Coordinates of C-alpha atoms in Angstrom, one line a residue:
M237 CA -220.6 73.4 55.3
N238 CA -217.0 73.4 56.7
R239 CA -215.2 76.5 58.1
I240 CA -213.4 77.2 54.8
S241 CA -216.7 77.3 52.9
I242 CA -218.3 79.5 55.4
G243 CA -215.3 81.9 55.3
L244 CA -215.4 82.0 51.5
F245 CA -219.1 82.6 51.5
F246 CA -218.9 85.6 53.8
T247 CA -215.9 87.0 51.9
V248 CA -217.8 86.9 48.6
I249 CA -220.8 88.6 50.3
L250 CA -218.5 91.2 51.8
F251 CA -216.8 92.1 48.5
A252 CA -220.0 91.7 46.4
A253 CA -221.8 94.5 48.2
P254 CA -219.5 97.3 47.3
L255 CA -219.2 96.0 43.7
R256 CA -222.9 96.1 43.3
S257 CA -223.0 99.6 44.6
Q258 CA -220.7 100.7 41.8
S259 CA -223.0 99.6 39.0
R260 CA -225.3 102.0 37.2
D261 CA -228.2 99.6 37.8
A262 CA -227.6 99.7 41.5
L263 CA -227.9 103.5 41.4
S264 CA -231.2 103.2 39.6
L265 CA -232.4 100.7 42.1
A266 CA -231.6 103.1 44.9
V267 CA -234.1 105.6 43.4
S268 CA -236.8 103.1 42.3
S269 CA -236.9 101.5 45.8
A270 CA -237.4 104.9 47.5
P271 CA -241.1 105.9 48.0
G272 CA -242.5 108.5 45.6
W273 CA -240.2 107.7 42.7
S274 CA -241.0 106.0 39.5
P275 CA -239.1 105.6 36.2
A276 CA -240.6 107.0 33.0
G277 CA -237.9 106.0 30.5
R278 CA -234.5 104.4 30.2
S279 CA -231.7 104.2 27.6
V280 CA -228.4 102.4 28.0
Y281 CA -225.3 103.0 25.9
N282 CA -222.0 101.1 26.1
R283 CA -218.7 102.4 24.9
D284 CA -219.3 101.4 21.3
Q285 CA -222.7 103.1 21.2
I286 CA -221.6 106.5 22.6
D287 CA -221.8 108.1 19.2
R288 CA -225.6 107.4 19.2
L289 CA -225.9 109.3 22.5
D290 CA -224.2 112.6 21.4
S291 CA -221.9 112.9 18.4
T292 CA -220.3 116.0 19.8
L293 CA -219.7 114.7 23.3
A294 CA -218.7 111.2 22.2
P295 CA -215.0 112.1 21.4
V296 CA -214.6 113.7 24.8
L297 CA -216.1 110.7 26.6
K298 CA -213.8 108.3 24.7
R299 CA -210.7 110.4 25.4
Y300 CA -211.3 110.5 29.2
G301 CA -212.3 106.8 29.2
V302 CA -216.0 106.0 29.4
R303 CA -217.4 102.6 30.2
G304 CA -221.1 103.3 29.6
V305 CA -223.9 105.8 30.0
T306 CA -227.4 105.3 31.3
L307 CA -230.2 107.9 30.6
E308 CA -233.3 107.8 32.7
T309 CA -236.3 109.9 33.2
W310 CA -237.8 110.0 36.7
T311 CA -241.0 111.3 38.2
G312 CA -241.2 112.0 41.9
T313 CA -243.1 114.0 44.4
H314 CA -240.7 116.9 43.8
G315 CA -241.1 117.0 40.1
H316 CA -239.6 115.5 37.0
L317 CA -235.9 115.1 35.9
T318 CA -233.7 113.4 33.4
A319 CA -230.5 111.8 34.8
S320 CA -227.5 111.0 32.7
V321 CA -225.1 108.6 34.5
F322 CA -221.6 108.4 33.0
E323 CA -219.5 105.5 34.3
M324 CA -215.8 106.2 33.7
N325 CA -212.7 104.1 34.0
D326 CA -211.6 105.7 37.3
S327 CA -212.2 108.7 39.6
A328 CA -209.6 110.8 37.8
A329 CA -211.3 110.3 34.5
A330 CA -214.7 111.2 36.1
Y331 CA -213.2 114.3 37.6
G332 CA -211.8 115.3 34.1
L333 CA -215.1 114.8 32.4
M334 CA -216.8 116.9 35.1
T335 CA -214.4 119.7 34.5
A336 CA -214.8 119.5 30.8
L337 CA -218.6 119.7 31.1
R338 CA -218.2 122.6 33.5
S339 CA -215.9 124.6 31.3
A340 CA -218.5 124.5 28.5
N341 CA -221.0 126.4 30.6
P342 CA -221.0 130.1 31.7
A343 CA -219.2 130.9 35.0
D344 CA -222.3 132.1 36.8
Y345 CA -223.2 128.8 38.4
A346 CA -223.8 127.8 42.0
V347 CA -222.3 125.0 44.0
F348 CA -224.3 121.7 44.0
P349 CA -223.7 120.2 47.4
F350 CA -223.7 116.5 46.4
G351 CA -220.9 114.1 45.6
A352 CA -217.2 115.0 45.7
E353 CA -217.8 118.2 43.7
G354 CA -220.6 119.6 41.7
Y355 CA -222.3 122.8 40.4
R356 CA -225.8 123.9 39.4
L357 CA -226.9 126.1 36.6
N358 CA -230.6 127.0 36.2
Q359 CA -232.4 123.7 35.5
Q360 CA -229.2 121.7 35.3
A361 CA -226.8 120.2 37.8
I362 CA -223.6 118.1 37.4
F363 CA -221.6 116.3 40.1
W364 CA -218.9 113.6 40.3
Q365 CA -218.2 111.0 42.8
G366 CA -216.0 107.9 42.6
S367 CA -215.9 106.8 38.9
F368 CA -219.3 108.4 38.1
V369 CA -220.3 111.7 36.6
I370 CA -224.0 112.5 36.9
K371 CA -225.8 115.2 34.9
L372 CA -229.3 116.1 36.1
E373 CA -231.9 118.2 34.2
G374 CA -235.3 119.2 35.5
D375 CA -236.9 120.7 38.6
P376 CA -234.3 121.9 41.2
A377 CA -236.1 120.3 44.1
A378 CA -236.3 117.0 42.2
M379 CA -232.6 117.2 41.4
D380 CA -231.7 117.7 45.1
A381 CA -233.9 114.8 46.2
W382 CA -232.5 112.4 43.5
A383 CA -228.9 113.3 44.2
G384 CA -229.5 112.8 47.9
L385 CA -230.6 109.3 47.3
V386 CA -227.9 108.3 44.8
A387 CA -224.7 109.9 46.3
P388 CA -224.6 107.6 49.4
H389 CA -224.7 104.5 47.2
I390 CA -221.5 105.5 45.3
S391 CA -218.6 104.0 47.1
G392 CA -214.9 104.2 46.4
P393 CA -212.4 107.1 46.6
S394 CA -212.9 110.3 44.7
L395 CA -209.4 111.1 43.7
K396 CA -208.3 113.8 41.3
A397 CA -205.4 113.4 38.9
P398 CA -202.0 114.0 40.5
V399 CA -201.2 116.9 38.1
T400 CA -204.2 118.9 39.4
E401 CA -202.8 118.7 42.9
Q402 CA -199.8 120.7 41.7
L403 CA -201.9 123.8 40.8
P404 CA -201.0 126.7 43.1
T405 CA -203.9 127.7 45.3
E406 CA -203.0 131.3 45.9
G407 CA -204.9 133.6 43.6
R408 CA -206.7 130.8 41.9
I409 CA -210.3 131.5 40.9
E410 CA -212.6 128.9 42.4
H411 CA -214.0 126.1 40.2
T412 CA -211.8 127.0 37.2
D413 CA -209.5 124.0 37.4
R414 CA -209.6 121.5 34.7
Y415 CA -208.0 118.1 34.0
V416 CA -206.8 117.6 30.4
V417 CA -205.7 114.4 28.7
S418 CA -205.2 115.5 25.1
A419 CA -204.4 118.6 23.1
A420 CA -207.9 118.5 21.7
D421 CA -209.3 119.3 25.1
L422 CA -207.3 122.5 25.5
D423 CA -208.8 125.9 24.9
D424 CA -207.9 127.9 21.8
I425 CA -205.8 130.2 23.9
W426 CA -203.1 127.4 24.0
A427 CA -203.2 127.0 20.2
P428 CA -199.6 128.1 19.7
G429 CA -197.6 124.9 20.2
R430 CA -200.6 123.0 21.4
E431 CA -199.7 120.0 19.3
S432 CA -196.1 120.0 20.6
L433 CA -196.9 119.6 24.2
G434 CA -196.3 115.8 24.3
F435 CA -199.7 114.3 25.0
E436 CA -198.7 111.4 22.8
S437 CA -195.9 110.7 25.3
S438 CA -198.4 109.9 28.2
A439 CA -198.4 113.5 29.4
E440 CA -201.3 114.8 31.5
A441 CA -202.2 118.5 32.1
A442 CA -204.3 120.7 34.3
T443 CA -205.4 124.3 33.7
A444 CA -206.8 127.0 36.0
E445 CA -207.5 130.7 36.0
Y446 CA -205.8 133.1 38.4
K447 CA -205.9 136.7 39.4
V448 CA -202.4 138.0 40.2
H449 CA -201.8 141.7 40.9
G450 CA -205.4 142.4 39.9
K451 CA -204.8 140.9 36.4
P452 CA -206.5 137.7 35.2
L453 CA -204.3 135.0 33.5
R454 CA -204.3 131.3 32.9
L455 CA -201.8 128.6 33.9
L456 CA -201.2 125.3 32.2
L457 CA -199.4 122.5 34.0
I458 CA -198.1 119.5 32.1
M459 CA -196.8 116.4 33.9
Y460 CA -194.6 114.0 32.0
P461 CA -193.5 110.5 32.8
T462 CA -189.9 111.4 33.5
P463 CA -187.8 114.6 33.9
Q464 CA -185.9 113.7 30.7
V465 CA -189.2 113.7 28.7
A466 CA -190.2 117.0 30.3
K467 CA -186.8 118.5 29.4
R468 CA -187.1 117.4 25.8
Y469 CA -190.5 119.0 25.3
D470 CA -189.4 122.1 27.2
E471 CA -186.5 122.6 24.8
G472 CA -188.8 122.0 21.8
L473 CA -191.1 124.9 22.9
K474 CA -188.2 127.4 22.8
T475 CA -189.1 128.1 19.2
V476 CA -192.7 129.0 20.2
S477 CA -192.3 132.6 21.2
A478 CA -195.9 132.9 22.4
L479 CA -195.2 130.4 25.2
G480 CA -192.2 132.2 26.5
F481 CA -193.4 132.3 30.1
R482 CA -192.4 128.8 31.2
K483 CA -190.9 127.0 34.1
R484 CA -189.8 123.4 34.4
E485 CA -189.3 121.5 37.7
G486 CA -188.6 117.7 37.4
T487 CA -191.4 116.1 35.5
L488 CA -193.6 119.3 35.6
L489 CA -193.7 122.0 33.0
A490 CA -195.6 125.2 33.8
I491 CA -196.7 127.6 31.1
V492 CA -198.5 130.9 31.4
E493 CA -201.0 132.0 28.7
P494 CA -199.6 134.0 25.8
G495 CA -199.8 137.8 26.2
A496 CA -199.8 137.7 30.0
D497 CA -198.4 140.6 32.0
P498 CA -194.7 139.8 32.6
A499 CA -194.7 140.7 36.3
A500 CA -197.9 138.7 37.0
A501 CA -196.6 135.7 35.0
E502 CA -193.3 135.6 36.9
T503 CA -195.2 135.8 40.2
L504 CA -197.5 132.9 39.2
L505 CA -194.6 130.8 37.9
A506 CA -192.7 131.3 41.2
A507 CA -195.7 129.8 43.0
V508 CA -195.3 126.5 41.1
R509 CA -193.3 124.1 43.2
H510 CA -193.1 120.5 42.2
E511 CA -192.0 118.3 45.1
Y512 CA -190.7 114.9 44.1
Q513 CA -188.4 112.3 45.7
V514 CA -185.6 110.4 44.1
T515 CA -184.7 107.1 45.7
W516 CA -181.2 105.8 45.1
N517 CA -180.5 102.2 46.0
E518 CA -176.8 101.8 46.3
R519 CA -175.5 98.5 45.3
R520 CA -174.0 96.7 48.3
P521 CA -170.6 94.9 47.6
G522 CA -170.7 91.1 47.8
P523 CA -168.8 89.1 50.4
T524 CA -165.2 88.3 49.8
L525 CA -163.7 84.8 49.6
P526 CA -162.3 84.9 53.2
Q527 CA -165.6 86.1 54.5
V528 CA -167.4 83.2 52.7
M529 CA -164.9 80.6 54.1
L530 CA -165.2 82.1 57.6
T531 CA -168.9 81.9 57.5
I532 CA -168.9 78.3 56.3
F533 CA -166.5 77.1 59.0
T534 CA -168.4 79.1 61.6
F535 CA -171.6 77.2 60.8
I536 CA -169.6 73.9 60.8
G537 CA -168.2 74.7 64.2
I538 CA -171.7 75.5 65.5
A539 CA -173.0 72.2 64.1
L540 CA -170.1 70.2 65.6
A541 CA -170.6 71.9 69.0
F542 CA -174.3 71.1 69.0
T543 CA -173.6 67.5 68.0
F544 CA -171.0 67.1 70.8
V545 CA -173.2 68.6 73.5
A546 CA -176.1 66.4 72.3
G547 CA -173.9 63.3 72.4
V548 CA -172.4 64.0 75.8
G549 CA -175.9 64.8 77.2
F550 CA -177.4 61.6 75.9
G551 CA -174.5 59.4 77.0
G552 CA -174.4 61.1 80.5
I553 CA -178.1 60.6 81.1
R554 CA -177.8 56.9 80.0
V555 CA -174.9 56.3 82.4
F556 CA -176.6 58.1 85.3
V557 CA -179.8 56.1 84.8
K558 CA -178.1 52.8 84.5
S559 CA -176.1 53.4 87.7
R560 CA -179.1 54.7 89.6
Y561 CA -181.7 52.4 88.3
P562 CA -180.0 49.3 87.0
G563 CA -182.1 47.0 84.8
R564 CA -185.2 49.2 85.1
V565 CA -184.9 51.7 82.2
F566 CA -182.1 50.6 80.0
D567 CA -181.0 47.0 79.2
R568 CA -183.9 45.3 81.0
P569 CA -183.6 41.5 81.0
E570 CA -186.9 41.0 79.2
D571 CA -185.8 43.4 76.4
V572 CA -182.4 41.9 75.9
E573 CA -182.1 39.2 73.2
V574 CA -178.7 37.5 72.7
I575 CA -177.9 35.6 69.6
Q576 CA -175.2 32.9 70.1
L577 CA -173.3 31.6 67.2
K578 CA -171.7 28.6 69.1
L579 CA -168.6 28.7 67.0
N580 CA -166.9 26.1 69.3
Q581 CA -169.2 23.3 68.2
S582 CA -168.9 21.3 65.1
V583 CA -171.6 20.7 62.6
M584 CA -173.6 17.5 63.5
G585 CA -173.9 14.9 60.9
G586 CA -171.3 16.4 58.5
R587 CA -168.8 14.6 56.5
D588 CA -165.9 15.8 58.6
D589 CA -167.6 14.9 61.9
P590 CA -165.4 12.2 63.7
R591 CA -168.4 10.9 65.6
A592 CA -170.1 10.0 62.5
G593 CA -167.9 6.8 62.1
S594 CA -167.3 5.0 58.9
P595 CA -170.1 4.3 56.5
Q596 CA -171.7 1.0 56.7
H597 CA -172.2 -1.0 53.6
P598 CA -175.1 -3.4 53.4
A599 CA -174.3 -7.1 53.4
G600 CA -173.8 -8.5 50.0

C-alpha cells in the first residue's frame, strides 16, 4: 500500500466516524451496547411515511424538514421508556421543531439538562442537539440515564436560526422563544394579517413572550431575504390596523401583538436592533493606453537588460577561462574537429582535369 492509499484510508476513517455518529442507528447502538439496556420494540418511518406516525404532527414535521423518525421502546435498570428520535435537515430545523413541541405543552415544565436545550414535564422530556430532536416518555430516572448515553454521541453544531438571535433578551420570559417557518405555525393571536406576512417569499420568523412595565405581551420578528422585500410587506400591513405596533430595520420586521399596551409596545420595539453590514465594492478604473504602453516597454527593457547582463557574463567568463587556462576548458584539441573543403584542389578524374590526358582508342 503506497502513501497515497494510506492517506486516503485514514481520511475515510476520520470522516466516517462523525458521519456514523449522526445516524439514528448509531444512537440506538450507543444504548444497546451499554450494560443494563435492552430494546423491546422498534419502528422506523422515513419522510414519506410520517403520516402513519402521527397525522396531526406530520404536517409540522414536513414544514420544518424531517428526514426520518425512529420509535424505540427500551427496558433498563432504571425503568422503561419510549424514545422518539426525529432526524431533521439541520440544527435550525431541529430547534424549530423542539420549540413547536414545547409550545403545545403547559408552561409549568422543568429544564431537562441534556443536549443543547430541553425541558421535562411529568413523564415526558424533549431535547434537541445538532439535527436531532428526541422525545422521551417513561420513568424519569430511565429518561435521564438514556439521554446521558445518547447526547455525547450526537456531534455537529447546535445552531439556532439567525432570526431567533435577534429577539431582545431584556424582559423576555425564559423558554418562550419559538422558531416559525410558515403562517400555519403561528398562534391564533397573529391571525390578523397572518397570511400577508410573506412566508411564501422565504421569510422566517421568531416569537417570544415578554413582560414590560409589568404587562405581558408577545413579539413577532420576521426576517426577509432583502430590505426591499421587508419594505414591501411592511407597507402591505398598513391596512391591518390590529398590527399597528410595528418597526422595520433592514431585513427585519418587528410586530407587537394586537391589543398591547402602547407604552409597553413602544418600549419593546425600541429594544429591537437589527445589526447588518452592507459591503460596497467600488469598481476600479482600468489602465489607460499610456499606462499599458509604459508597462509593456518597462518589461521589454527589463528583459533586454537581463539578456545583456547574461551575455556579458557568459562571454566574460569564457574569455577569462581561455586566457587563464588555455586549451583546458574551452576549445580543447581533442574536442575540436575541423572540416576542410579543399577548394583549391580540382576534382580527380573529371572531364575537365588536364592531367587526365586525351582518351585512348583501342587499336582497330
